[in-house]
Tab-separated table of C-alpha atoms in Angstrom:
chain	number	residue	atom	x	y	z
A	566	MET	CA	-0.002	0.000	0.005
A	567	ILE	CA	1.397	3.387	-1.007
A	568	LYS	CA	1.408	5.871	1.878
A	569	ASP	CA	3.067	8.875	0.203
A	570	PHE	CA	2.171	9.183	-3.488
A	571	LYS	CA	4.088	12.414	-4.022
A	572	LYS	CA	7.259	10.937	-2.569
A	573	LEU	CA	6.997	7.887	-4.842
A	574	GLU	CA	6.282	10.099	-7.853
A	575	THR	CA	9.437	12.104	-7.126
A	576	LEU	CA	11.443	8.888	-6.714
A	577	LEU	CA	10.216	7.463	-10.036
A	578	VAL	CA	10.757	10.726	-11.918
A	579	ASN	CA	14.271	11.116	-10.549
A	580	ARG	CA	15.064	7.493	-11.345
A	581	ALA	CA	13.855	7.970	-14.916
A	582	LYS	CA	16.031	11.063	-15.339
A	583	GLU	CA	19.059	9.268	-13.938
A	584	LEU	CA	18.597	6.219	-16.162
A	585	ALA	CA	18.044	8.354	-19.256
A	586	ALA	CA	20.975	10.705	-18.662
A	587	GLY	CA	22.135	12.139	-21.975
A	588	CYS	CA	18.860	11.428	-23.782
A	589	ASN	CA	16.455	14.042	-25.105
A	590	LYS	CA	13.713	11.813	-26.532
A	591	LEU	CA	12.426	8.773	-24.657
A	592	PHE	CA	10.882	5.563	-25.949
A	593	VAL	CA	8.417	3.173	-24.324
A	594	ALA	CA	6.394	0.295	-25.755
A	595	VAL	CA	2.771	0.800	-24.702
A	596	SER	CA	0.594	-2.308	-24.699
A	597	GLY	CA	-2.577	-0.810	-23.263
A	598	GLY	CA	-1.872	-2.381	-19.877
A	599	VAL	CA	-1.372	-0.603	-16.581
A	600	ASP	CA	2.377	-1.252	-16.236
A	601	SER	CA	3.450	0.317	-19.527
A	602	SER	CA	0.887	3.076	-18.975
A	603	LEU	CA	2.512	3.978	-15.664
A	604	VAL	CA	5.967	4.062	-17.278
A	605	ALA	CA	4.603	6.363	-19.981
A	606	ALA	CA	3.082	8.624	-17.316
A	607	VAL	CA	6.370	8.797	-15.378
A	608	LEU	CA	8.343	9.608	-18.532
A	609	CYS	CA	5.879	12.352	-19.430
A	610	LYS	CA	6.314	13.829	-15.958
A	611	ALA	CA	10.093	13.572	-16.137
A	612	PHE	CA	10.747	14.822	-19.663
A	613	GLY	CA	7.503	16.366	-20.902
A	614	PRO	CA	5.023	14.514	-23.139
A	615	GLU	CA	6.441	16.183	-26.252
A	616	ASN	CA	9.695	14.257	-25.658
A	617	VAL	CA	8.124	10.835	-25.134
A	618	VAL	CA	7.395	8.442	-28.019
A	619	GLY	CA	5.248	5.366	-27.451
A	620	LEU	CA	4.949	2.351	-29.748
A	621	HIS	CA	1.966	0.033	-29.939
A	622	ARG	CA	2.576	-2.995	-32.136
A	623	ASN	CA	-0.304	-5.124	-33.327
A	624	VAL	CA	0.384	-8.815	-33.956
A	625	ARG	CA	-2.882	-10.725	-33.542
A	626	SER	CA	-3.660	-8.258	-30.754
A	627	ASN	CA	-7.059	-7.602	-29.224
A	628	PRO	CA	-8.241	-4.316	-30.841
A	629	LYS	CA	-9.446	-3.024	-27.461
A	630	HIS	CA	-5.833	-2.612	-26.330
A	631	LEU	CA	-5.127	-0.124	-29.124
A	632	GLU	CA	-8.272	1.754	-28.112
A	633	ASP	CA	-6.911	1.967	-24.556
A	634	VAL	CA	-3.498	3.118	-25.807
A	635	LYS	CA	-5.139	5.907	-27.788
A	636	LEU	CA	-7.113	6.884	-24.678
A	637	LEU	CA	-3.854	6.966	-22.704
A	638	GLN	CA	-2.156	9.080	-25.370
A	639	SER	CA	-5.054	11.518	-25.279
A	640	ALA	CA	-4.793	11.795	-21.488
A	641	LEU	CA	-0.992	12.163	-21.294
A	642	GLY	CA	-0.119	13.820	-24.617
A	643	PHE	CA	2.907	11.736	-25.703
A	644	LYS	CA	3.636	10.968	-29.367
A	645	LEU	CA	2.261	7.612	-30.538
A	646	LEU	CA	3.474	5.222	-33.235
A	647	VAL	CA	1.269	2.287	-34.242
A	648	VAL	CA	2.796	-0.591	-36.225
A	649	ASP	CA	0.740	-3.414	-37.743
A	650	GLY	CA	3.100	-6.382	-37.712
A	651	ASN	CA	0.601	-8.980	-38.914
A	652	GLU	CA	1.868	-9.110	-42.507
A	653	MET	CA	5.458	-9.575	-41.304
A	654	TYR	CA	4.313	-12.215	-38.806
A	655	ASP	CA	2.377	-14.144	-41.454
A	656	ASN	CA	5.250	-13.940	-43.932
A	657	LEU	CA	7.779	-15.283	-41.439
A	658	LEU	CA	5.531	-18.175	-40.441
A	659	SER	CA	4.715	-19.006	-44.068
A	660	GLN	CA	8.421	-19.317	-44.911
A	661	LEU	CA	9.131	-21.358	-41.785
A	662	LYS	CA	6.153	-23.680	-42.273
A	663	LYS	CA	7.299	-24.638	-45.786
A	664	GLN	CA	10.876	-25.266	-44.680
A	665	PHE	CA	9.752	-27.235	-41.604
A	666	ALA	CA	7.818	-29.506	-43.983
A	667	ASP	CA	10.792	-29.861	-46.346
A	668	LEU	CA	12.971	-30.924	-43.402
A	669	GLY	CA	10.399	-33.293	-41.937
A	670	LEU	CA	9.948	-31.193	-38.818
A	671	PRO	CA	6.548	-31.186	-37.084
A	672	TRP	CA	4.333	-28.085	-37.365
A	673	ALA	CA	1.250	-26.998	-35.435
A	674	GLU	CA	-1.088	-24.187	-36.390
A	675	GLU	CA	-1.745	-21.451	-33.865
A	676	ASN	CA	-4.653	-21.953	-31.438
A	677	THR	CA	-4.971	-25.682	-32.040
A	678	GLU	CA	-4.721	-28.668	-29.718
A	679	ASP	CA	-1.476	-29.684	-31.408
A	680	ALA	CA	0.008	-26.236	-30.748
A	681	GLU	CA	-0.638	-26.681	-27.037
A	682	LYS	CA	0.539	-30.292	-27.070
A	683	TYR	CA	3.861	-29.687	-28.848
A	684	GLY	CA	4.828	-26.344	-27.332
A	685	PHE	CA	3.955	-24.217	-30.333
A	686	THR	CA	1.663	-22.018	-28.244
A	687	ASN	CA	4.685	-20.819	-26.314
A	688	ALA	CA	6.687	-20.499	-29.541
A	689	TYR	CA	4.051	-18.297	-31.184
A	690	ALA	CA	3.814	-16.109	-28.070
A	691	SER	CA	7.591	-15.726	-27.942
A	692	LEU	CA	7.719	-14.685	-31.597
A	693	LYS	CA	5.098	-11.986	-31.031
A	694	SER	CA	6.961	-10.616	-28.021
A	695	ARG	CA	10.338	-10.685	-29.756
A	696	LEU	CA	9.047	-8.910	-32.875
A	697	THR	CA	8.810	-5.770	-30.744
A	698	THR	CA	12.523	-5.847	-29.869
A	699	PRO	CA	14.027	-4.727	-33.210
A	700	MET	CA	11.395	-1.992	-33.530
A	701	ALA	CA	12.177	-0.749	-30.018
A	702	GLY	CA	15.900	-0.700	-30.721
A	703	PHE	CA	15.432	1.207	-33.965
A	704	ILE	CA	12.929	3.749	-32.691
A	705	ALA	CA	14.771	4.475	-29.438
A	706	LYS	CA	17.912	5.361	-31.389
A	707	ALA	CA	16.224	7.047	-34.351
A	708	ILE	CA	14.329	9.554	-32.201
A	709	ASP	CA	17.356	10.486	-30.076
A	710	ASN	CA	20.268	11.088	-32.419
A	711	GLY	CA	21.517	7.513	-32.187
A	712	ASN	CA	21.350	7.357	-28.392
A	713	GLY	CA	18.148	6.059	-26.839
A	714	ARG	CA	16.995	3.993	-23.897
A	715	ILE	CA	14.414	1.224	-23.839
A	716	PHE	CA	12.429	1.492	-20.609
A	717	GLY	CA	11.137	-1.791	-19.251
A	718	THR	CA	7.511	-2.082	-18.203
A	719	GLY	CA	7.435	-5.112	-15.914
A	720	ASN	CA	6.498	-4.728	-12.259
A	721	GLY	CA	8.444	-6.218	-9.355
A	722	GLU	CA	6.252	-9.320	-9.042
A	723	GLU	CA	6.564	-10.177	-12.730
A	724	ASP	CA	10.261	-9.504	-13.142
A	725	SER	CA	11.724	-10.446	-9.770
A	726	ILE	CA	9.437	-13.197	-8.460
A	727	LEU	CA	7.464	-14.833	-11.278
A	728	ARG	CA	9.879	-14.021	-14.137
A	729	TYR	CA	6.767	-13.480	-16.264
A	730	PHE	CA	8.467	-12.100	-19.372
A	731	ASP	CA	10.325	-13.139	-22.511
A	732	LYS	CA	14.050	-12.457	-22.053
A	733	TYR	CA	14.577	-11.320	-25.650
A	734	GLY	CA	11.116	-9.791	-26.048
A	735	ASP	CA	9.589	-7.571	-23.371
A	736	GLY	CA	12.630	-8.389	-21.220
A	737	ALA	CA	15.092	-6.884	-23.721
A	738	VAL	CA	15.297	-3.486	-22.016
A	739	ASP	CA	17.906	-1.091	-20.669
A	740	ASN	CA	16.278	-0.569	-17.278
A	741	ASN	CA	13.091	-1.049	-15.301
A	742	ILE	CA	11.879	1.800	-13.134
A	743	LEU	CA	8.926	-0.234	-11.805
A	744	ASN	CA	11.133	-2.929	-10.272
A	745	GLY	CA	10.160	-3.251	-6.613
A	746	LEU	CA	6.535	-2.164	-7.078
A	747	THR	CA	3.764	-4.728	-6.664
A	748	LYS	CA	0.916	-4.884	-9.161
A	749	ALA	CA	-1.377	-3.271	-6.608
A	750	GLU	CA	1.069	-0.388	-6.122
A	751	VAL	CA	1.413	0.026	-9.885
A	752	LYS	CA	-2.363	0.365	-10.165
A	753	GLN	CA	-2.512	2.867	-7.301
A	754	MET	CA	0.298	4.971	-8.743
A	755	ALA	CA	-1.118	4.835	-12.257
A	756	ALA	CA	-4.449	6.184	-11.042
A	757	TYR	CA	-2.622	8.935	-9.126
A	758	LEU	CA	-0.711	10.008	-12.252
A	759	GLY	CA	-3.792	10.236	-14.446
A	760	VAL	CA	-3.875	6.886	-16.254
A	761	PRO	CA	-7.507	6.323	-17.361
A	762	GLN	CA	-9.494	4.168	-14.951
A	763	VAL	CA	-10.440	1.663	-17.666
A	764	ILE	CA	-6.728	0.778	-17.969
A	765	VAL	CA	-6.114	0.693	-14.224
A	766	THR	CA	-8.922	-1.800	-13.614
A	767	LYS	CA	-8.681	-4.009	-16.736
A	768	ILE	CA	-7.608	-7.663	-16.630
A	769	PRO	CA	-3.794	-7.834	-16.981
A	770	SER	CA	-3.259	-9.632	-20.295
A	771	ALA	CA	-0.019	-10.413	-22.101
A	772	ASP	CA	-2.175	-10.731	-25.261
A	773	LEU	CA	0.404	-13.021	-26.901
A	774	GLU	CA	-1.634	-16.149	-27.612
A	775	ALA	CA	-4.121	-14.653	-30.086
A	776	ASN	CA	-6.973	-15.429	-27.700
A	777	GLY	CA	-7.522	-12.069	-26.011
A	778	ASP	CA	-7.851	-11.977	-22.239
A	779	ALA	CA	-7.739	-15.768	-21.944
A	780	HIS	CA	-3.952	-15.292	-21.727
A	781	ASN	CA	-3.650	-13.329	-18.506
A	782	ASP	CA	-1.712	-13.223	-15.263
């Protein structure tokens, strides 16, 4: 339970400034969830919304998450990039599927019993998460004269206790200013910093299994 919101706000803002020393434009991947929304809010407080660029990437994503990201952008005022990665995703899988068959390797289509049975569900989810990584690396540097930082968006429970992330996907970051905060504290702080209530109270969903909120923590 947070007892002093202003003190925590100051701590998070100062931490963001320290970790982004030398940067003028800041990048954060915004999923539509409360964790990334809080990071976006902190960065806007620390550097001004005009210097914060958010990315929402759509790969089989639930459309409601983009709606929430746009609502967040309207509330905070940061710059928003939206990338539809479905064509790239389909193209990669099409090439791999053919070559798997040529090599006699098993294949399972997404959202099938075989995908769950043979571990393809996890493989598909990992691919979606990792497709964000090259975009994040490019954008973070392109907006900041070749410098750039990638701010992590996992809370303390996810990153430190459950390890609920993909190491080379959402875990491929330069820092994590939310480390040490519980999910409940993230929600409390997000509400305090003006994150829309619909985001604060929504079901936490990784949205990586192409089945909407059925994939949640």
